[in-house]
Coordinates of C-alpha atoms in Angstrom, one line a residue:
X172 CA 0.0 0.0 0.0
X173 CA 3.0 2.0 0.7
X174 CA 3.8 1.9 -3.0
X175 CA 1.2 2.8 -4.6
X176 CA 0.2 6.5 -6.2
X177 CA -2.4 9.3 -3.7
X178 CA -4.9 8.5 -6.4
X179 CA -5.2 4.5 -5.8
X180 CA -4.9 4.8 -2.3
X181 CA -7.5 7.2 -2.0
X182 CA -9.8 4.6 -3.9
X183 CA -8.2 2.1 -1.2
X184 CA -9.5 3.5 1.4
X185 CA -13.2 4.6 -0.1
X186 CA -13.6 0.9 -0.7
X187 CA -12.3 0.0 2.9
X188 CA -9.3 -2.1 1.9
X189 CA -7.5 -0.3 4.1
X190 CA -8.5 2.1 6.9
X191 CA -7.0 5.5 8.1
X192 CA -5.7 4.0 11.1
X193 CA -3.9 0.9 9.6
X194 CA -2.2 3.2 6.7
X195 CA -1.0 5.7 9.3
X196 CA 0.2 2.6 11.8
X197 CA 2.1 1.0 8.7
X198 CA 3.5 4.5 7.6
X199 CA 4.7 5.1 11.3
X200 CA 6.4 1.7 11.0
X201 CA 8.4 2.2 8.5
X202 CA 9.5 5.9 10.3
X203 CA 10.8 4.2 12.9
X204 CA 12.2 1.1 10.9
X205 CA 14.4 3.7 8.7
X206 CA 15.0 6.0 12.0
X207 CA 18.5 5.4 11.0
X208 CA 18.0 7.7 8.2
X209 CA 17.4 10.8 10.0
X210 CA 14.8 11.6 7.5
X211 CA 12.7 13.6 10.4
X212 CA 13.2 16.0 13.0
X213 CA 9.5 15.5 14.5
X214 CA 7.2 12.7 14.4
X215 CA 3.7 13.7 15.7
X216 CA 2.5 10.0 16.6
X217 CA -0.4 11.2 18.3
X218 CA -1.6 13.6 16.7
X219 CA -1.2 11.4 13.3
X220 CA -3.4 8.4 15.2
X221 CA -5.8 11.1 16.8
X222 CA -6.6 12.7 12.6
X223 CA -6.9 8.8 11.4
X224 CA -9.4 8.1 13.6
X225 CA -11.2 11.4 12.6
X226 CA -10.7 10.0 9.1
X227 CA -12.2 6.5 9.4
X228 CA -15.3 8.6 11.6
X229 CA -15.8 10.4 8.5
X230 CA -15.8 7.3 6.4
X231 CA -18.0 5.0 8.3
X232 CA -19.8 8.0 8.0
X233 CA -19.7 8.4 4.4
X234 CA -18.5 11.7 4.5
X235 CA -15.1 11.6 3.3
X236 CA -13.7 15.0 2.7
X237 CA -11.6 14.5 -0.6
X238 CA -8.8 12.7 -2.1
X239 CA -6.6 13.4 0.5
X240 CA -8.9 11.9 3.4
X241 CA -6.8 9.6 5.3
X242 CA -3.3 10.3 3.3
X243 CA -0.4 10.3 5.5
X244 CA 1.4 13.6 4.8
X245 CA 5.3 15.0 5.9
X246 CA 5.7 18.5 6.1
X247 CA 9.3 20.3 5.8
X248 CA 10.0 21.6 9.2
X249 CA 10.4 25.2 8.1
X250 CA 6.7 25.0 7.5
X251 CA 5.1 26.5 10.8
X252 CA 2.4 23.5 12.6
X253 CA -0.1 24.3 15.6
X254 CA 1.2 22.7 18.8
X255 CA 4.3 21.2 17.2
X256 CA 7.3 22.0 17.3
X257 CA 9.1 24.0 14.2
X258 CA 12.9 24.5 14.2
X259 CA 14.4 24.5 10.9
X260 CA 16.7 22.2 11.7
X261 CA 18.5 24.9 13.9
X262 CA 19.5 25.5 17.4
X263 CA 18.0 28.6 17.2
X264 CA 14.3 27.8 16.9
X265 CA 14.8 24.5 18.8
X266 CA 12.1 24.3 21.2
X267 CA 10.0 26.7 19.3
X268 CA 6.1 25.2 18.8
X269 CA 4.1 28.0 17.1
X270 CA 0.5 28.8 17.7
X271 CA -0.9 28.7 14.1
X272 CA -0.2 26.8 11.0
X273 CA 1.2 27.2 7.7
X274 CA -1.7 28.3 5.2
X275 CA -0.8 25.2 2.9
X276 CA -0.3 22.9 6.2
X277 CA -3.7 24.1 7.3
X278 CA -5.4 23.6 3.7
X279 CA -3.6 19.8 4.0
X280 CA -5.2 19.0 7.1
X281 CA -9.1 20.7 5.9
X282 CA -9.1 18.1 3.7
X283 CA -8.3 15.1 6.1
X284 CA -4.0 14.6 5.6
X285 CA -2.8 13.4 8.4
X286 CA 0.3 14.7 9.1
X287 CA 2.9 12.1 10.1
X288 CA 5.7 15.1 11.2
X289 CA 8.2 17.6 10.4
X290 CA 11.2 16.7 7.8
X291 CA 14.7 16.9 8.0
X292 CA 16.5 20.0 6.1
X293 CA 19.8 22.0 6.1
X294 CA 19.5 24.8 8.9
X295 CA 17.0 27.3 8.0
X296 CA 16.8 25.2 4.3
X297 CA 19.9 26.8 3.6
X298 CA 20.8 23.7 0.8
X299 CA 19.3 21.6 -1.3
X300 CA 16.6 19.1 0.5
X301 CA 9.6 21.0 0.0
X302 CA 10.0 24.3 0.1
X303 CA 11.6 25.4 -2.9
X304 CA 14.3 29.2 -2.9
X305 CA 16.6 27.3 -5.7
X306 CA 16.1 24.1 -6.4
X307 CA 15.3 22.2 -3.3
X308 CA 12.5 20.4 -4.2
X309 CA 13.5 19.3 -7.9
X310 CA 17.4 18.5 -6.6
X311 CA 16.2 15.9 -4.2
X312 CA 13.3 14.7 -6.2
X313 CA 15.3 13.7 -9.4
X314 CA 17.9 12.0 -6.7
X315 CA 15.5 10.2 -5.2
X316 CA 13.2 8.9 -8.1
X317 CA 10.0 11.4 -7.5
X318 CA 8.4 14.0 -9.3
X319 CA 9.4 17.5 -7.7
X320 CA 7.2 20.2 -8.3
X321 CA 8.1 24.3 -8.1
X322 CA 4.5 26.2 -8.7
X323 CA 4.5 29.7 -10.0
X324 CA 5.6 32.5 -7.5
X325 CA 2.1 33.7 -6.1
X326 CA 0.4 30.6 -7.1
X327 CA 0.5 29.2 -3.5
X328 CA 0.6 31.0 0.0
X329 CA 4.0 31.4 2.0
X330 CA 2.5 32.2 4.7
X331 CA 3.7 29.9 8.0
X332 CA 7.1 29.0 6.1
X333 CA 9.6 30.5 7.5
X334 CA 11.2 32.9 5.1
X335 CA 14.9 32.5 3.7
X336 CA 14.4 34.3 0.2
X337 CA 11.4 35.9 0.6
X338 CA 11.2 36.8 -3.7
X339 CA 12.1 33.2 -4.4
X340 CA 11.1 31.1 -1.9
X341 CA 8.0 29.1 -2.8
X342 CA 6.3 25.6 -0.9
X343 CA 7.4 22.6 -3.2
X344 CA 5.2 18.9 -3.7
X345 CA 7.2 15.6 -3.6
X346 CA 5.2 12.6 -4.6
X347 CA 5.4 9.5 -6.8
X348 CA 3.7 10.5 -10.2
X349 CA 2.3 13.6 -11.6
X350 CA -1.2 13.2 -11.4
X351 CA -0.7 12.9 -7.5
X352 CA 1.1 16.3 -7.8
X353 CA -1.8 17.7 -9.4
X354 CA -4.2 16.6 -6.5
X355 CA -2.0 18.8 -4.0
X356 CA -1.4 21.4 -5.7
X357 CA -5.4 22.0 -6.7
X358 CA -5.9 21.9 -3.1
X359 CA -3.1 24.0 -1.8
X360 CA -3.6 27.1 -4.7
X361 CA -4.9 30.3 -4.5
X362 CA -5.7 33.5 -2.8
X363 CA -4.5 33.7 1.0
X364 CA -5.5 37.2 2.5
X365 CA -3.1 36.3 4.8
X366 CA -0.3 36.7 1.7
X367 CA -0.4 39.6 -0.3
X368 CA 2.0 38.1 -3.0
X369 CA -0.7 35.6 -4.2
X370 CA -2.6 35.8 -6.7
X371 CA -5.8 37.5 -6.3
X372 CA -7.6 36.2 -9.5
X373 CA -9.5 32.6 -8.2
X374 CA -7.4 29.7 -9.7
X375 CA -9.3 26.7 -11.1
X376 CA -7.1 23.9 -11.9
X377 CA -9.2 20.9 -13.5
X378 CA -8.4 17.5 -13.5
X379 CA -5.1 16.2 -16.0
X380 CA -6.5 14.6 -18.9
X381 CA -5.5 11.0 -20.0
X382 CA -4.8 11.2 -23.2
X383 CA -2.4 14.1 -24.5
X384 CA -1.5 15.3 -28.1
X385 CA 2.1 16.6 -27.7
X386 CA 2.3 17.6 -31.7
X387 CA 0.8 20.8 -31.3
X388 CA 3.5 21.7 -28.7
X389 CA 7.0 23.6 -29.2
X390 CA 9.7 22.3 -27.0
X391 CA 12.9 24.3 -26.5
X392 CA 15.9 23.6 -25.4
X393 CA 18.6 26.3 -23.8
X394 CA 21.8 25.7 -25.7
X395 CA 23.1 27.4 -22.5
X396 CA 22.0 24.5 -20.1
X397 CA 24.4 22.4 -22.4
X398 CA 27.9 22.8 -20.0
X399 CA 30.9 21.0 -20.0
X400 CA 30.1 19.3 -16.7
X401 CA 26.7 17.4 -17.3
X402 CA 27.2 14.1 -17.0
X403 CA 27.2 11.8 -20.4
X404 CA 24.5 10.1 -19.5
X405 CA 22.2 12.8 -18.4
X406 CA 23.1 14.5 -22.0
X407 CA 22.2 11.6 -23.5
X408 CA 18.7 10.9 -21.6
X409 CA 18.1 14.6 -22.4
X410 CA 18.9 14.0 -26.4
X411 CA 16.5 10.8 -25.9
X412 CA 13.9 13.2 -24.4
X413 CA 13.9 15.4 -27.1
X414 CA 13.7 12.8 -29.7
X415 CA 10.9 11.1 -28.1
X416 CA 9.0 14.8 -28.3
X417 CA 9.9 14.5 -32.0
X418 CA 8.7 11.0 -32.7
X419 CA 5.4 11.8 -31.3
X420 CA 5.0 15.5 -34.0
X421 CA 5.9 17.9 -31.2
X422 CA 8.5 20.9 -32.9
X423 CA 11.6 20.5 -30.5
X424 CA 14.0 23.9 -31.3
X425 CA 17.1 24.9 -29.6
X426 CA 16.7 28.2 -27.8
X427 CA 18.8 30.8 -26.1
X428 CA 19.1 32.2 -22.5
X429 CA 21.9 34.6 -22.8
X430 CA 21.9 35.6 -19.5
X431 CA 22.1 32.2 -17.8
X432 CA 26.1 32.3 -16.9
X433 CA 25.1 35.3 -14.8
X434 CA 22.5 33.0 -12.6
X435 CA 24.3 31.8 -10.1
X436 CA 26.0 35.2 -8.9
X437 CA 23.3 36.7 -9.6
X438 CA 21.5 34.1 -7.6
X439 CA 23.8 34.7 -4.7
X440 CA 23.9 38.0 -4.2
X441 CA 20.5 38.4 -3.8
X442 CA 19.9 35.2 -1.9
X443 CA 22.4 36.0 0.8
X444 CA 21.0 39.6 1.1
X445 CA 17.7 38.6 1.8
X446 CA 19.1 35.8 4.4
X447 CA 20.8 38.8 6.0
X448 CA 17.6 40.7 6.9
X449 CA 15.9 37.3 7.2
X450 CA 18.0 36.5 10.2
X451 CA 18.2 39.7 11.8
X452 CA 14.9 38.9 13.2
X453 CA 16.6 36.2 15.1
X454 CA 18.4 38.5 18.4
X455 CA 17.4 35.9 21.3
X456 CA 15.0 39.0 22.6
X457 CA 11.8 38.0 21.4
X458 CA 11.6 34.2 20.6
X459 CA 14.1 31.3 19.7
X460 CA 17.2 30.7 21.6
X461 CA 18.6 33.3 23.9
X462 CA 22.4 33.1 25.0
X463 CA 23.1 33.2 28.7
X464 CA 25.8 35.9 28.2
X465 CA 24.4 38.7 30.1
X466 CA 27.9 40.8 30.2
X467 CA 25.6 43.3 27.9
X468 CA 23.1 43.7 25.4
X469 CA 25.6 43.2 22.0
X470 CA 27.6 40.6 23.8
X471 CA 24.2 38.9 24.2
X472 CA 23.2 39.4 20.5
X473 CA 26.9 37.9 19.5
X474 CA 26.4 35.3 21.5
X475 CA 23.0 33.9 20.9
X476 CA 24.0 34.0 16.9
X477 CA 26.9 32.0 17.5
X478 CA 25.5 29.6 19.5
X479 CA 22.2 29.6 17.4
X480 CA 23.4 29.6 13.7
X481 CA 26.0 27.3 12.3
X482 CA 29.2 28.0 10.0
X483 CA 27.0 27.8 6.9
X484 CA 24.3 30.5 7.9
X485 CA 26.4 32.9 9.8
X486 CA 28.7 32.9 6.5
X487 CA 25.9 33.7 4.3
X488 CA 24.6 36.1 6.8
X489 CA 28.2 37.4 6.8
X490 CA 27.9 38.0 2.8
X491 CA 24.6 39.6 2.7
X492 CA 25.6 42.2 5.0
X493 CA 28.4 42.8 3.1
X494 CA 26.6 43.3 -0.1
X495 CA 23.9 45.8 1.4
X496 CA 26.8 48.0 3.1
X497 CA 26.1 51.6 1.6
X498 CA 29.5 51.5 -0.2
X499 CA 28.4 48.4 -2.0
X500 CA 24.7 48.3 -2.3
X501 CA 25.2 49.8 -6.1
X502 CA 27.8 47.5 -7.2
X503 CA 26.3 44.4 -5.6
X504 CA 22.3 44.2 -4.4
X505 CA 21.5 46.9 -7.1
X506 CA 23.5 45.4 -10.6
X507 CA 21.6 42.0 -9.3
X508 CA 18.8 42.8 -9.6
X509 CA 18.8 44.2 -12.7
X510 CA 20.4 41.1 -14.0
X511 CA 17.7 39.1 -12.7
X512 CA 15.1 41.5 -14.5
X513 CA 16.9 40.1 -17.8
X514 CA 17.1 36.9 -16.8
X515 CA 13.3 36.8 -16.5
X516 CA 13.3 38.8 -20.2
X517 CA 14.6 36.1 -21.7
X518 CA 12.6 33.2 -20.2
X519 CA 9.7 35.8 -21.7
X520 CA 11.6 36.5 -24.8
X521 CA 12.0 32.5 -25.3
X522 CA 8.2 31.8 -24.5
X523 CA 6.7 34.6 -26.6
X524 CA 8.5 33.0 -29.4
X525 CA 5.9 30.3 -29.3
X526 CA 7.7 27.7 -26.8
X527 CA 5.2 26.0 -25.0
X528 CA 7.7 24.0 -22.8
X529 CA 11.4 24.0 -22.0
X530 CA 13.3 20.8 -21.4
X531 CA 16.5 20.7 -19.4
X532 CA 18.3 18.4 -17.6
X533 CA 17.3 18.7 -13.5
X534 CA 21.3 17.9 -12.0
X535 CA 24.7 17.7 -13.6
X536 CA 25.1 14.2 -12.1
X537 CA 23.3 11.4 -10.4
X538 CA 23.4 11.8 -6.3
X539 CA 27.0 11.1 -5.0
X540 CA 28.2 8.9 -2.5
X541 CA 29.0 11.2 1.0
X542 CA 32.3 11.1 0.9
X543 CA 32.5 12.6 -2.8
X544 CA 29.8 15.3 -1.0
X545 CA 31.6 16.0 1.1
X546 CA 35.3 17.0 -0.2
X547 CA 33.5 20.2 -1.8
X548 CA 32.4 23.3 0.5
X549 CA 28.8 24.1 0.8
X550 CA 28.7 27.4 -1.6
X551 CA 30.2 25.1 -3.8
X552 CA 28.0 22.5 -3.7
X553 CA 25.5 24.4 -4.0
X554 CA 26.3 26.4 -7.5
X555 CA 27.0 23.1 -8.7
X556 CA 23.6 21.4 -7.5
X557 CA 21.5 24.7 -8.4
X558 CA 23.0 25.4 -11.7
X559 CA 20.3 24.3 -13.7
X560 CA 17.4 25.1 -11.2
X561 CA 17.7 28.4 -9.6
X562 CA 17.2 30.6 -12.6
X563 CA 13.7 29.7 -12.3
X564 CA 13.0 30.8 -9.1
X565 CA 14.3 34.2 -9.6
X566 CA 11.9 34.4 -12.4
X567 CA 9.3 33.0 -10.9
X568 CA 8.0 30.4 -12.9
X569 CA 6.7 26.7 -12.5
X570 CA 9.3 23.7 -13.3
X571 CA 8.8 20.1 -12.7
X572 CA 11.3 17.3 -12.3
X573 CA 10.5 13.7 -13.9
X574 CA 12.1 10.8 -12.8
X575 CA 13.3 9.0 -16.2
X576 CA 15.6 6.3 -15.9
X577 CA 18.3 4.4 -13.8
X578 CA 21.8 5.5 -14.1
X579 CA 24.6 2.5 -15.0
X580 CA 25.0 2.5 -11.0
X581 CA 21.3 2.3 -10.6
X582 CA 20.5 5.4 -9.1
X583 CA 17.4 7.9 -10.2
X584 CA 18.0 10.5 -13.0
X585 CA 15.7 13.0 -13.5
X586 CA 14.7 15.9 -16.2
X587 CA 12.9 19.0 -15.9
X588 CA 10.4 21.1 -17.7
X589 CA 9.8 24.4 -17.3
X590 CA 6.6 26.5 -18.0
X591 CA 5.5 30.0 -18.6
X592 CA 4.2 31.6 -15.8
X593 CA 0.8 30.5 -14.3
X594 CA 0.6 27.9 -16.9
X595 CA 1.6 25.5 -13.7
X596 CA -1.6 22.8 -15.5
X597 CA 0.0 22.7 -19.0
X598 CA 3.2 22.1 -17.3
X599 CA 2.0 18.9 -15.6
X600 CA 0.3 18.3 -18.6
X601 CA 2.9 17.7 -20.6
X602 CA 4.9 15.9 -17.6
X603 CA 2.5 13.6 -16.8
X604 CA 2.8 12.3 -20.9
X605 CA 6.0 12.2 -20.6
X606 CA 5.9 10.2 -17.8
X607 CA 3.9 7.9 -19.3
X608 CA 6.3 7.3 -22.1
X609 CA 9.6 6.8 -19.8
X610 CA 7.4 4.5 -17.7
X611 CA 10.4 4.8 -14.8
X612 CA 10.2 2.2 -12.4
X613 CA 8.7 2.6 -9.1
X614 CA 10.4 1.8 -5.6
X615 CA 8.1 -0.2 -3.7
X616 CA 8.2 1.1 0.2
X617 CA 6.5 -2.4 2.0
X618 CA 9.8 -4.4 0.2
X619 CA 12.1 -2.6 2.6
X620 CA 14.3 -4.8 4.4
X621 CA 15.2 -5.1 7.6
X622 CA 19.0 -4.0 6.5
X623 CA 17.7 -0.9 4.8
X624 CA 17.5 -2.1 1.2
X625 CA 14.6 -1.1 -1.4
X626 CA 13.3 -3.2 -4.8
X627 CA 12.3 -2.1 -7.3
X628 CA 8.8 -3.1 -8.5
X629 CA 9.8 -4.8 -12.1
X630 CA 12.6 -5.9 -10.7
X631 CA 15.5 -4.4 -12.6
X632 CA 16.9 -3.1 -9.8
X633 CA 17.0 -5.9 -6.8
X634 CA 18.3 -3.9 -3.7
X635 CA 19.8 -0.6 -3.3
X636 CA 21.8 -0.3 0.0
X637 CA 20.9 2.7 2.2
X638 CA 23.3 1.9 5.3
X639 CA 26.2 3.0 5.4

C-alpha cells in the first residue's frame, strides 16, 4: 500500500481495503524502521493516530472529505504547525512550537491529511533538500526517483514557512507521479489574505487529462543548459527526451538564455541579502534561543548568533551584509537585480516565441556517495547542484522534475520542464505524458528490508543499500 500512487490509495481507502488507522500505523512503521535515516526531525504519533481516527469517523460515515482523506502527509520543518514544534533544523528555533499553522499545512489537514511530522532540512533550508528558494524540491526529487514540483511564485501562499528568500522562496510537492502532484497542488492554490504576493484572481485547476497530443507543442531547449560538466548520460537521456517529443509530432528547437552564466551570482547576491535581513529577526530578545551571556546587550546578541546559527548561515549572513553595506549596495544588491530583471526577459523572450515548454536536464550528475559530498564546500556544492534550477525561481515560474531512468550504477536521473508563468496545469500536462512514455520504475516502500535495502517493482533493480 506503501507503493502505490495518492490516487489508488485514495480509492483504497473509499472501498475500505485499508482504513486511516492501519495506513498511518504502517507508515509510522516504516518511520521508525528507517530512524537510522534521519529523515525527520519530529514525528507527531499522536496527533497522526488522533486525525486517522477522525478519518475513518468520516468514512464509516460516508463523508469523506476529498482525495486526501486519510493520506499520510510529511511537512518540511520550516513550514510552521499548531502545537508542534518548528525548528528549521536549527539551534536557534529549537524548542519553538508556534501557535498557528502554515496556510498550505492548514489547507492539507481541511481536507483530512494526516500529518505524520516535520522533515529533516539544512538549517533554516539553507541547501538543497519541500520548500523550494533554488532548487530544493527538484534536486532531491530527481535524486530520489519522484516527481518535484516548483508552482508559479504567487500561485500558493507562504505564509507559515519560514522565510529565507522571501522573492524566491515558494512551498514545493514531492510525490510518486504527476497526477498525484496535481491533486496537491489543486488543493493548496490560491488567494491567502493572509499573503499579499498571491494571486488575487481565483485559480481553477481541473483534473489532468488522460490522453495528451504533444504535436501541437513547441519544446525548446537552452543551448546554454548544455555545459561541460553534465554528466554523459544525463546529456544523453536529455537527447533521448527530445527525440521522443519528435517522434510523437511535437517541434523540439534549440533556444537561447543569454543571460544564464550570470544566474548563479546573480542568484547569490541576492539570496544572501535577503538571508541577512531574514536572520536579523533572530536576536534571542523576542523568541528562539537566547544566549546566557548577560555581560551586555551586544555581547548577548553575539552570543545567541553564535550559538544559534551554524558556520553555513552565519557565513551567508556574513555576505549579505556585506553586499547591502552603503558603499556596496550599487555595485552588488542593485546590478543584481537588474540582471535578474533580464534573466526573467529572456525566459519571456523565449516563450513569446511560441515555446510552449522548455526541457533541461534537472542535475549535472546522479546523487554522490557522501564522501565525494563532502570534499567540496557548501557554496560550492551548491552552485554546482542549483546550476540548472535556480534561474527559475528568480523568475518566478513553474518547473517540474520527472524521474526517467536508472543511471549505469542504478540510481534515479531525472529531467525538468519548465513553464511560462501560471501555466503551472500545462506544465504537468505535458509531464505527466511524458511520464507515461519513460514509464520509470517505481520503488516499492513495503519491500524494505530489515538492512535498509529497497526493490524495485519490475525488478530491474534488486536492492539498493541505504546503510552505510
Amino acid at each position: 500500500m506503501l507503493g502505490r500512487t495518492l490516487r489508488e490509495v485514495s480509492a483504497a481507502l473509499k472501498q475500505g481495503q485499508v482504513t486511516p488507522t492501519e495506513l498511518c500505523k504502517k507508515c509510522l512503521s516504516l518511520i521508525k524502521k528507517t530512524k537510522y535515516l534521519n529523515a525527520y526531525i519530529t514525528v507527531s504519533e499522536e496527533v497522526a493516530l488522533k486525525q486517522a481516527e477522525e478519518s475513518e469517523r468520516r468514512y464509516k460515515q460516508g463523508q469523506s472529505l476529498g482525495d486526501l482523506d486519510g493520506i499520510p502527509v510529511a511537512v518540511k520543518d520550516n513550514f510552521s504547525t499548531a502545537g508542534i514544534e518548528t525548528t528549521c533544523a536549527s539551534n536557534m528555533l529549537k524548542g519553538y512550537i508556534p501557535p498557528y499553522n502554515a496556510t498550505v499545512v492548514q489547507k492539507l489537514l481541511d481536507q483530512g491529511a494526516l500529518l505524520m511530522g516535520k522533515t529533516n532540512l539544512d538549517e533554516f533550508a539553507m541547501g538543497a533538500l519541500g520548500s523550494d528558494t533554488g532548487g530544493s524540491t527538484r534536486n532531491p526529487a530527481a535524486h530520489c526517483g519522484l516527481v518535484g514540483f516548483k508552482p508559479s511564485y504567487g500561485l500558493v501562499s507562504r505564509h507559515g514557512l519560514i522565510p529565507l528568500v522571501n522573492s524566491m522562496d515558494v512551498p514545493g510537492i514531492f510525490t510518486r507521479c504527476v497526477d498525484d502532484t496535481a491533486i496537491v497542488l489543486g488543493i493548496l492554490a490560491g488567494h491567502d489574505p493572509k499573503d499579499s504576493t498571491t494571486v488575487q484572481d481565483p485559480i481553477k485547476l481541473s483534473r489532468i487529462p488522460s490522453e495528451v497530443d504533444v504535436s501541437r507543442l513547441c519544446i525548446g531547449i537552452p543551448k546554454e543548459y548544455l555545459v561541460p560538466e553534465l554528466s554523459s548520460e544525463i546529456r544523453s537521456l536529455w537527447s533521448q527526451a527530445a527525440d521522443l517529443f519528435e517522434s510523437e509530432g511535437a517541434k523540439v528547437i534549440e533556444v537561447s538564455l543569454p543571460h544564464t552564466c550570470y544566474s548563479i551570482v546573480c542568484y547569490h547576491v541576492l539570496c544572501t541579502s535577503e538571508v541577512a535581513s531574514n536572520m536579523a529577526r533572530f536576536d534571542g530578545l523576542q523568541y528562539g534561543h537566547r544566549s546566557g551571556i548577560d555581560v551586555s546587550t551586544e555581547a548577548m546578541y553575539a552570543a545567541t548568533r553564535q550559538e544559534g546559527f551554524n558556520d553555513v548561515v552565519r557565513g551567508r549572513i556574513l555576505s549579505g551584509n556585506f553586499f547591502l553595506l552603503k558603499e556596496n549596495y550599487e555595485n552588488y544588491f542593485v546590478k543584481a537585480q537588474k540582471v535578474r530583471r533580464l534573466i526573467l526577459r529572456d525566459f519571456v523572450n523565449v516563450f513569446d516565441s511560441g515555446v510552449d515548454v522548455l526541457l533541461t536536464p534537472t542535475t549535472l550528475t546522479e546523487a554522490v556517495p557522501y564522501l565525494e559530498f563532502i570534499k567540496e564546500d557548501n557554496r560550492t556544492r551548491s552552485a554546482q547542484d542549483d546550476i540548472f534550477t535556480q534561474a527559475v525561481n528568480m523568475a518566478g515560474l513553474p518547473a517540474v522534475s520527472v524521474p526517467v531512468a536508472l543511471s549505469n550504477q542504478g540510481l534515479p536521473i531525472g529531467l525538468q520542464f519548465i513553464g511560462r508563468a501560471f501555466c503551472d496545469q500545462q506544465l504537468l500536462t505535458v509531464a505527466k505524458w511524458f511520464e507515461k512514455q519513460v514509464q520509470f520504475p517505481v520503488i516499492q516502500l513495503q519491500d524494505l528490508m530489515d538492512d535498509g535495502s529497497l526493490v524495485l517493482e519490475n525488478g530491474k533493480l534488486t536492492s539498493v543499500s541505504l546503510t552505510q
